[in-house]
Amino acid sequence: MAVRLVAGVRSSCRGLLRSLQTGIRTMSVAPPSYDFETLRVSQAADSVLHVELNRPEKRNAMNKTLWREMVECFNRIAQDSDQRVVVVSGAGTMFTAGIDLLDMAGDALQPRGDDTARKAWHMRNTILQYQESFNVIEKCPKPVIAAVHGACIGGGVDLITACDMRICSRDAWFQVKAMDIGMAADVGTLQRFPKVIGNASLVNELIYTARKMMADEALSCGLMSRTFEDKEAMLDGAFEMASEIASKSPVAVQGAKLNLIYSRDHSVKDGLNYIATWNMSMLQADDLIKSAQAAMEKKSPKDVPYSKL
C-alpha cells in the first residue's frame, strides 16, 4: 500500500512538473499582443514593426484611449526581442490633429479634489501620466522613426520629438498649437524641441506664435532629416531605413540609442564615463566577433546572424 502511494505521488509530481515546464515554454515563446483600439500595429518587414495612429475618421486626434495605449504598446515593444526598429505613422489624410479636446477637456476643466491643493495634486499626476505616453518612445531601446504626412499638430509635435529619426512627405506641416488654446505645452515639446533643432530663436518663434512650419522649413532647420514626394514614397523610405538599421547588431544599435539619450542630458565627461562602463560588458558580446569576421570576408551586416536581444 505504501509503495503504491509513493508511486502515485511520484507520478503526480512528474505530471505537474511536465505541465509547469510546458507552461513556461509557452510563456517564453508567445509573442506579445498588439491588439489596440486606436493603434494599428503590423509587421512591416523582418524585425520592423509599423505602429499607426488609427483614428482616421477623427484625423487621428489623441483621445484618452490613445494616450493610454501608446504606453502599453511601446512597453510591449521594448520587451519584444523579435522587433528591432519601429516606424510610427498616421492612418488616413494626416499624421494627427493633436489632442482630442472634446474627449480630454474634463481632466483640465474639472480636476478632482476638494480644494486648490488637492486639485493641483491630481492635475500634476494627470499631466505626468500624459507625459509618459511619449516618454515610453524615448525609453524604448529600439530606434523609432516618425513618418509624417499632412498635418502634425500639437501633441503630434510632442510625439515626433520623442522619436529618434523624423522624415516626412512634401505635404507635411507642423504646428505647436498650445499657445492658441491658452496653455504652455506640457508633454515634451518645450523640453525636446529645442534640443532637436538647436535653434532657440526659431523654437521660441514657433511656440509663441503657433504658426505653421512647412516641410521644406522643417527639413532645413533639422526637425526632419529627409522629405519624400508623397506618403507612399515616405513609408517605403521609412521601411527601407528601418530594415537597414534592423540588420545591424541589436547590442550595438540599442546601446547607441541609450547612450545618445544619456549624453544629451549630461556633460561630455559624464557621457564618456557612462559609455566606458556600458562597453566594459557589451564589448564582450559575440556580435563584435561576428561583425569583424564579416568585414574581413567582405560580407554585409545583413549576412550576419545576430542573436535576439
mmCIF file of C-alpha atoms in Angstrom:
data_model
loop_
_atom_site.group_PDB
_atom_site.id
_atom_site.type_symbol
_atom_site.label_atom_id
_atom_site.label_comp_id
_atom_site.label_asym_id
_atom_site.label_seq_id
_atom_site.Cartn_x
_atom_site.Cartn_y
_atom_site.Cartn_z
ATOM 1 C CA MET A 1 0.000 0.000 0.000
ATOM 2 C CA ALA A 2 2.788 2.412 0.986
ATOM 3 C CA VAL A 3 4.704 1.547 -2.197
ATOM 4 C CA ARG A 4 1.650 2.249 -4.363
ATOM 5 C CA LEU A 5 1.060 5.534 -2.523
ATOM 6 C CA VAL A 6 4.659 6.697 -3.070
ATOM 7 C CA ALA A 7 4.493 5.661 -6.727
ATOM 8 C CA GLY A 8 1.274 7.606 -7.149
ATOM 9 C CA VAL A 9 2.761 10.728 -5.559
ATOM 10 C CA ARG A 10 5.834 10.484 -7.822
ATOM 11 C CA SER A 11 3.622 10.090 -10.880
ATOM 12 C CA SER A 12 1.554 13.112 -9.895
ATOM 13 C CA CYS A 13 4.690 15.182 -9.286
ATOM 14 C CA ARG A 14 6.116 14.216 -12.667
ATOM 15 C CA GLY A 15 2.832 15.198 -14.325
ATOM 16 C CA LEU A 16 2.781 18.529 -12.510
ATOM 17 C CA LEU A 17 6.410 19.194 -13.447
ATOM 18 C CA ARG A 18 5.700 18.461 -17.123
ATOM 19 C CA SER A 19 2.707 20.836 -17.031
ATOM 20 C CA LEU A 20 4.802 23.588 -15.464
ATOM 21 C CA GLN A 21 7.607 23.105 -17.985
ATOM 22 C CA THR A 22 5.125 23.228 -20.859
ATOM 23 C CA GLY A 23 3.555 26.380 -19.459
ATOM 24 C CA ILE A 24 6.926 28.071 -19.007
ATOM 25 C CA ARG A 25 7.968 27.185 -22.566
ATOM 26 C CA THR A 26 4.666 28.537 -23.863
ATOM 27 C CA MET A 27 5.079 31.789 -21.966
ATOM 28 C CA SER A 28 8.637 32.270 -23.194
ATOM 29 C CA VAL A 29 7.799 31.920 -26.875
ATOM 30 C CA ALA A 30 4.355 33.519 -27.018
ATOM 31 C CA PRO A 31 4.550 36.794 -28.997
ATOM 32 C CA PRO A 32 3.126 39.882 -27.315
ATOM 33 C CA SER A 33 -0.346 41.005 -28.334
ATOM 34 C CA TYR A 34 -0.579 44.239 -30.312
ATOM 35 C CA ASP A 35 -4.355 44.490 -30.494
ATOM 36 C CA PHE A 36 -5.416 48.073 -29.783
ATOM 37 C CA GLU A 37 -8.412 50.303 -30.380
ATOM 38 C CA THR A 38 -6.594 53.464 -31.514
ATOM 39 C CA LEU A 39 -3.345 51.990 -32.832
ATOM 40 C CA ARG A 40 -2.857 49.590 -35.729
ATOM 41 C CA VAL A 41 0.311 47.536 -35.382
ATOM 42 C CA SER A 42 1.683 45.411 -38.215
ATOM 43 C CA GLN A 43 4.893 43.650 -39.222
ATOM 44 C CA ALA A 44 6.316 45.893 -41.944
ATOM 45 C CA ALA A 45 9.478 43.851 -42.524
ATOM 46 C CA ASP A 46 11.712 41.407 -40.718
ATOM 47 C CA SER A 47 12.233 42.818 -37.181
ATOM 48 C CA VAL A 48 10.483 46.076 -38.191
ATOM 49 C CA LEU A 49 7.164 46.998 -36.566
ATOM 50 C CA HIS A 50 4.761 49.583 -38.014
ATOM 51 C CA VAL A 51 2.643 51.497 -35.475
ATOM 52 C CA GLU A 52 -0.120 53.651 -37.000
ATOM 53 C CA LEU A 53 -2.243 56.201 -35.203
ATOM 54 C CA ASN A 54 -5.563 54.743 -36.264
ATOM 55 C CA ARG A 55 -8.436 57.191 -35.824
ATOM 56 C CA PRO A 56 -8.630 58.457 -39.409
ATOM 57 C CA GLU A 57 -12.283 59.483 -39.074
ATOM 58 C CA LYS A 58 -11.186 61.822 -36.240
ATOM 59 C CA ARG A 59 -7.997 62.944 -38.067
ATOM 60 C CA ASN A 60 -6.060 60.773 -35.590
ATOM 61 C CA ALA A 61 -6.922 63.129 -32.739
ATOM 62 C CA MET A 62 -5.412 61.885 -29.490
ATOM 63 C CA ASN A 63 -8.131 60.776 -27.093
ATOM 64 C CA LYS A 64 -7.646 59.239 -23.652
ATOM 65 C CA THR A 65 -7.556 55.729 -25.081
ATOM 66 C CA LEU A 66 -4.755 56.582 -27.494
ATOM 67 C CA TRP A 67 -2.648 58.173 -24.744
ATOM 68 C CA ARG A 68 -3.055 55.030 -22.642
ATOM 69 C CA GLU A 69 -2.453 52.606 -25.494
ATOM 70 C CA MET A 70 0.784 54.342 -26.512
ATOM 71 C CA VAL A 71 2.227 53.383 -23.128
ATOM 72 C CA GLU A 72 1.005 49.795 -23.388
ATOM 73 C CA CYS A 73 2.218 49.415 -26.974
ATOM 74 C CA PHE A 74 5.751 50.715 -26.520
ATOM 75 C CA ASN A 75 6.262 48.925 -23.224
ATOM 76 C CA ARG A 76 5.475 45.687 -25.079
ATOM 77 C CA ILE A 77 7.756 46.597 -27.978
ATOM 78 C CA ALA A 78 10.596 47.280 -25.545
ATOM 79 C CA GLN A 79 10.335 43.675 -24.307
ATOM 80 C CA ASP A 80 9.733 42.068 -27.725
ATOM 81 C CA SER A 81 13.033 40.502 -28.807
ATOM 82 C CA ASP A 82 11.655 39.837 -32.292
ATOM 83 C CA GLN A 83 11.494 43.571 -33.054
ATOM 84 C CA ARG A 84 14.484 45.868 -33.561
ATOM 85 C CA VAL A 85 13.081 49.054 -35.148
ATOM 86 C CA VAL A 86 9.706 50.842 -35.106
ATOM 87 C CA VAL A 87 8.077 53.136 -37.681
ATOM 88 C CA VAL A 88 5.277 55.430 -36.436
ATOM 89 C CA SER A 89 2.846 56.978 -38.931
ATOM 90 C CA GLY A 90 -0.760 58.159 -39.172
ATOM 91 C CA ALA A 91 -3.637 56.473 -40.982
ATOM 92 C CA GLY A 92 -5.762 58.494 -43.369
ATOM 93 C CA THR A 93 -5.104 62.001 -44.663
ATOM 94 C CA MET A 94 -2.808 63.323 -41.935
ATOM 95 C CA PHE A 95 -0.445 62.339 -39.140
ATOM 96 C CA THR A 96 -2.535 63.819 -36.311
ATOM 97 C CA ALA A 97 -4.731 66.788 -35.487
ATOM 98 C CA GLY A 98 -3.335 66.758 -31.951
ATOM 99 C CA ILE A 99 -5.215 66.465 -28.679
ATOM 100 C CA ASP A 100 -8.873 65.452 -28.808
ATOM 101 C CA LEU A 101 -10.150 68.430 -26.843
ATOM 102 C CA LEU A 102 -13.725 67.164 -26.528
ATOM 103 C CA ASP A 103 -12.595 63.863 -25.035
ATOM 104 C CA MET A 104 -9.975 65.304 -22.690
ATOM 105 C CA ALA A 105 -11.479 68.617 -21.608
ATOM 106 C CA GLY A 106 -12.837 67.161 -18.385
ATOM 107 C CA ASP A 107 -9.376 66.446 -16.984
ATOM 108 C CA ALA A 108 -8.398 70.118 -17.309
ATOM 109 C CA LEU A 109 -11.713 71.864 -16.632
ATOM 110 C CA GLN A 110 -12.938 69.660 -13.788
ATOM 111 C CA PRO A 111 -9.928 68.377 -11.828
ATOM 112 C CA ARG A 112 -10.625 66.117 -8.863
ATOM 113 C CA GLY A 113 -10.157 67.401 -5.331
ATOM 114 C CA ASP A 114 -11.892 69.304 -2.542
ATOM 115 C CA ASP A 115 -9.597 72.356 -2.550
ATOM 116 C CA THR A 116 -6.881 74.046 -4.589
ATOM 117 C CA ALA A 117 -4.047 71.939 -3.178
ATOM 118 C CA ARG A 118 -5.800 68.624 -3.837
ATOM 119 C CA LYS A 119 -6.949 69.666 -7.287
ATOM 120 C CA ALA A 120 -3.377 70.718 -8.129
ATOM 121 C CA TRP A 121 -2.038 67.413 -6.802
ATOM 122 C CA HIS A 122 -4.367 65.386 -9.041
ATOM 123 C CA MET A 123 -3.751 67.679 -12.004
ATOM 124 C CA ARG A 124 0.002 67.187 -11.700
ATOM 125 C CA ASN A 125 -0.420 63.402 -11.615
ATOM 126 C CA THR A 126 -2.636 63.593 -14.709
ATOM 127 C CA ILE A 127 -0.016 65.622 -16.606
ATOM 128 C CA LEU A 128 2.711 63.164 -15.602
ATOM 129 C CA GLN A 129 0.594 60.285 -16.913
ATOM 130 C CA TYR A 130 0.167 62.004 -20.279
ATOM 131 C CA GLN A 131 3.900 62.747 -20.427
ATOM 132 C CA GLU A 132 4.585 59.044 -20.095
ATOM 133 C CA SER A 133 2.720 58.399 -23.357
ATOM 134 C CA PHE A 134 5.689 59.855 -25.248
ATOM 135 C CA ASN A 135 8.405 59.189 -22.677
ATOM 136 C CA VAL A 136 7.925 55.486 -23.461
ATOM 137 C CA ILE A 137 9.071 56.120 -27.037
ATOM 138 C CA GLU A 138 12.308 57.577 -25.751
ATOM 139 C CA LYS A 139 12.677 54.849 -23.125
ATOM 140 C CA CYS A 140 12.115 52.086 -25.687
ATOM 141 C CA PRO A 141 15.618 50.796 -26.574
ATOM 142 C CA LYS A 142 14.568 50.126 -30.182
ATOM 143 C CA PRO A 143 15.059 53.103 -32.559
ATOM 144 C CA VAL A 144 11.784 54.767 -33.559
ATOM 145 C CA ILE A 145 11.264 56.534 -36.909
ATOM 146 C CA ALA A 146 8.448 59.091 -37.198
ATOM 147 C CA ALA A 147 6.997 59.189 -40.728
ATOM 148 C CA VAL A 148 4.804 62.287 -41.064
ATOM 149 C CA HIS A 149 2.363 63.202 -43.833
ATOM 150 C CA GLY A 150 -0.163 66.026 -43.846
ATOM 151 C CA ALA A 151 -0.755 67.905 -40.617
ATOM 152 C CA CYS A 152 1.236 67.259 -37.441
ATOM 153 C CA ILE A 153 -0.375 69.486 -34.835
ATOM 154 C CA GLY A 154 0.052 69.987 -31.105
ATOM 155 C CA GLY A 155 0.572 66.614 -29.440
ATOM 156 C CA GLY A 156 1.911 65.317 -32.738
ATOM 157 C CA VAL A 157 4.985 67.529 -32.315
ATOM 158 C CA ASP A 158 5.378 66.197 -28.771
ATOM 159 C CA LEU A 159 5.260 62.678 -30.204
ATOM 160 C CA ILE A 160 7.733 63.090 -33.072
ATOM 161 C CA THR A 161 10.316 64.948 -30.989
ATOM 162 C CA ALA A 162 10.443 61.881 -28.717
ATOM 163 C CA CYS A 163 11.350 59.729 -31.744
ATOM 164 C CA ASP A 164 14.910 59.055 -32.861
ATOM 165 C CA MET A 165 14.509 59.968 -36.533
ATOM 166 C CA ARG A 166 11.911 62.028 -38.381
ATOM 167 C CA ILE A 167 11.039 62.029 -42.080
ATOM 168 C CA CYS A 168 8.040 63.488 -43.907
ATOM 169 C CA SER A 169 6.215 63.863 -47.207
ATOM 170 C CA ARG A 170 6.251 67.214 -49.035
ATOM 171 C CA ASP A 171 2.673 67.967 -47.959
ATOM 172 C CA ALA A 172 3.557 67.761 -44.251
ATOM 173 C CA TRP A 173 3.290 70.755 -41.956
ATOM 174 C CA PHE A 174 3.856 71.238 -38.252
ATOM 175 C CA GLN A 175 2.285 73.434 -35.615
ATOM 176 C CA VAL A 176 2.850 73.817 -31.876
ATOM 177 C CA LYS A 177 -0.746 74.683 -31.053
ATOM 178 C CA ALA A 178 -0.726 75.024 -27.246
ATOM 179 C CA MET A 179 -0.475 78.812 -27.252
ATOM 180 C CA ASP A 180 -3.700 79.092 -29.274
ATOM 181 C CA ILE A 181 -5.671 77.137 -26.673
ATOM 182 C CA GLY A 182 -4.349 79.153 -23.738
ATOM 183 C CA MET A 183 -1.706 76.852 -22.263
ATOM 184 C CA ALA A 184 2.002 76.089 -22.297
ATOM 185 C CA ALA A 185 2.787 72.734 -23.896
ATOM 186 C CA ASP A 186 3.418 70.239 -21.104
ATOM 187 C CA VAL A 187 4.123 66.780 -22.558
ATOM 188 C CA GLY A 188 7.510 67.235 -24.217
ATOM 189 C CA THR A 189 7.721 69.913 -26.913
ATOM 190 C CA LEU A 190 9.225 72.633 -24.701
ATOM 191 C CA GLN A 191 11.828 70.180 -23.426
ATOM 192 C CA ARG A 192 12.746 68.204 -26.582
ATOM 193 C CA PHE A 193 12.109 70.568 -29.494
ATOM 194 C CA PRO A 194 14.968 72.972 -28.616
ATOM 195 C CA LYS A 195 17.418 70.072 -28.376
ATOM 196 C CA VAL A 196 16.227 68.555 -31.650
ATOM 197 C CA ILE A 197 16.823 71.613 -33.848
ATOM 198 C CA GLY A 198 19.316 73.583 -31.761
ATOM 199 C CA ASN A 199 17.906 76.991 -32.771
ATOM 200 C CA ALA A 200 16.440 78.764 -29.745
ATOM 201 C CA SER A 201 15.175 81.756 -31.735
ATOM 202 C CA LEU A 202 13.218 79.608 -34.196
ATOM 203 C CA VAL A 203 11.848 77.391 -31.425
ATOM 204 C CA ASN A 204 10.633 80.418 -29.479
ATOM 205 C CA GLU A 205 9.029 81.902 -32.603
ATOM 206 C CA LEU A 206 7.167 78.695 -33.420
ATOM 207 C CA ILE A 207 5.958 78.248 -29.834
ATOM 208 C CA TYR A 208 4.932 81.862 -29.122
ATOM 209 C CA THR A 209 3.234 82.497 -32.488
ATOM 210 C CA ALA A 210 1.811 78.958 -33.037
ATOM 211 C CA ARG A 211 2.450 79.465 -36.756
ATOM 212 C CA LYS A 212 2.695 76.625 -39.238
ATOM 213 C CA MET A 213 6.041 75.276 -40.365
ATOM 214 C CA MET A 214 6.036 73.595 -43.778
ATOM 215 C CA ALA A 215 8.064 70.554 -44.819
ATOM 216 C CA ASP A 216 10.901 72.458 -46.508
ATOM 217 C CA GLU A 217 11.498 74.599 -43.421
ATOM 218 C CA ALA A 218 11.292 71.531 -41.175
ATOM 219 C CA LEU A 219 13.996 69.920 -43.305
ATOM 220 C CA SER A 220 16.258 72.970 -43.372
ATOM 221 C CA CYS A 221 16.094 73.518 -39.598
ATOM 222 C CA GLY A 222 16.806 69.871 -38.770
ATOM 223 C CA LEU A 223 13.423 68.762 -37.440
ATOM 224 C CA MET A 224 13.226 66.399 -40.435
ATOM 225 C CA SER A 225 16.189 64.514 -41.881
ATOM 226 C CA ARG A 226 14.573 63.651 -45.230
ATOM 227 C CA THR A 227 11.494 64.540 -47.292
ATOM 228 C CA PHE A 228 9.635 62.461 -49.879
ATOM 229 C CA GLU A 229 7.227 63.224 -52.711
ATOM 230 C CA ASP A 230 4.186 61.612 -51.098
ATOM 231 C CA LYS A 231 3.043 59.326 -48.280
ATOM 232 C CA GLU A 232 3.669 56.103 -50.185
ATOM 233 C CA ALA A 233 7.247 57.041 -51.060
ATOM 234 C CA MET A 234 7.812 58.217 -47.486
ATOM 235 C CA LEU A 235 6.678 54.915 -45.978
ATOM 236 C CA ASP A 236 8.827 52.987 -48.446
ATOM 237 C CA GLY A 237 11.771 55.133 -47.377
ATOM 238 C CA ALA A 238 10.962 54.648 -43.694
ATOM 239 C CA PHE A 239 10.767 50.858 -44.015
ATOM 240 C CA GLU A 240 13.983 50.767 -46.042
ATOM 241 C CA MET A 241 15.793 52.815 -43.383
ATOM 242 C CA ALA A 242 14.307 50.656 -40.620
ATOM 243 C CA SER A 243 15.383 47.426 -42.344
ATOM 244 C CA GLU A 244 18.910 48.757 -42.735
ATOM 245 C CA ILE A 245 19.087 49.539 -39.016
ATOM 246 C CA ALA A 246 17.478 46.194 -38.114
ATOM 247 C CA SER A 247 20.251 44.385 -39.989
ATOM 248 C CA LYS A 248 22.871 45.722 -37.555
ATOM 249 C CA SER A 249 23.831 44.238 -34.205
ATOM 250 C CA PRO A 250 20.973 44.880 -31.741
ATOM 251 C CA VAL A 251 23.549 45.167 -28.964
ATOM 252 C CA ALA A 252 25.262 47.997 -30.862
ATOM 253 C CA VAL A 253 22.078 49.756 -32.013
ATOM 254 C CA GLN A 254 20.234 49.685 -28.707
ATOM 255 C CA GLY A 255 23.391 50.539 -26.784
ATOM 256 C CA ALA A 256 23.942 53.529 -29.066
ATOM 257 C CA LYS A 257 20.379 54.799 -28.504
ATOM 258 C CA LEU A 258 20.622 54.577 -24.730
ATOM 259 C CA ASN A 259 23.994 56.339 -24.730
ATOM 260 C CA LEU A 260 22.890 59.070 -27.158
ATOM 261 C CA ILE A 261 19.968 59.947 -24.893
ATOM 262 C CA TYR A 262 22.133 59.827 -21.774
ATOM 263 C CA SER A 263 24.785 62.062 -23.371
ATOM 264 C CA ARG A 264 22.144 64.578 -24.496
ATOM 265 C CA ASP A 265 21.177 65.190 -20.875
ATOM 266 C CA HIS A 266 24.679 65.029 -19.310
ATOM 267 C CA SER A 267 28.133 66.524 -19.702
ATOM 268 C CA VAL A 268 30.671 65.128 -22.167
ATOM 269 C CA LYS A 269 32.677 63.799 -19.220
ATOM 270 C CA ASP A 270 29.674 62.001 -17.760
ATOM 271 C CA GLY A 271 28.760 60.607 -21.176
ATOM 272 C CA LEU A 272 32.246 59.221 -21.766
ATOM 273 C CA ASN A 273 32.265 57.608 -18.332
ATOM 274 C CA TYR A 274 28.824 56.083 -18.999
ATOM 275 C CA ILE A 275 29.814 54.536 -22.328
ATOM 276 C CA ALA A 276 33.045 53.171 -20.808
ATOM 277 C CA THR A 277 31.021 51.439 -18.096
ATOM 278 C CA TRP A 278 28.472 50.289 -20.680
ATOM 279 C CA ASN A 279 31.003 48.814 -23.089
ATOM 280 C CA MET A 280 33.085 47.043 -20.473
ATOM 281 C CA SER A 281 30.423 44.339 -20.709
ATOM 282 C CA MET A 282 28.826 44.934 -24.116
ATOM 283 C CA LEU A 283 32.142 44.615 -25.984
ATOM 284 C CA GLN A 284 32.191 41.003 -24.803
ATOM 285 C CA ALA A 285 29.162 40.165 -26.950
ATOM 286 C CA ASP A 286 29.570 37.729 -29.855
ATOM 287 C CA ASP A 287 28.311 40.482 -32.156
ATOM 288 C CA LEU A 288 31.723 42.164 -32.255
ATOM 289 C CA ILE A 289 33.495 38.999 -33.388
ATOM 290 C CA LYS A 290 30.781 38.185 -35.930
ATOM 291 C CA SER A 291 30.910 41.716 -37.371
ATOM 292 C CA ALA A 292 34.703 41.707 -37.626
ATOM 293 C CA GLN A 293 34.694 38.337 -39.344
ATOM 294 C CA ALA A 294 32.036 39.513 -41.805
ATOM 295 C CA ALA A 295 34.084 42.615 -42.605
ATOM 296 C CA MET A 296 37.199 40.529 -43.293
ATOM 297 C CA GLU A 297 35.155 38.278 -45.559
ATOM 298 C CA LYS A 298 33.711 41.360 -47.304
ATOM 299 C CA LYS A 299 30.185 40.475 -46.219
ATOM 300 C CA SER A 300 27.350 42.835 -45.333
ATOM 301 C CA PRO A 301 25.995 43.055 -41.760
ATOM 302 C CA LYS A 302 22.774 41.741 -43.302
ATOM 303 C CA ASP A 303 24.535 38.403 -43.737
ATOM 304 C CA VAL A 304 25.455 38.155 -40.045
ATOM 305 C CA PRO A 305 23.049 36.050 -37.905
ATOM 306 C CA TYR A 306 22.967 38.243 -34.793
ATOM 307 C CA SER A 307 21.176 36.724 -31.808
ATOM 308 C CA LYS A 308 17.988 38.301 -30.497
ATOM 309 C CA LEU A 309 18.221 40.788 -27.679
#
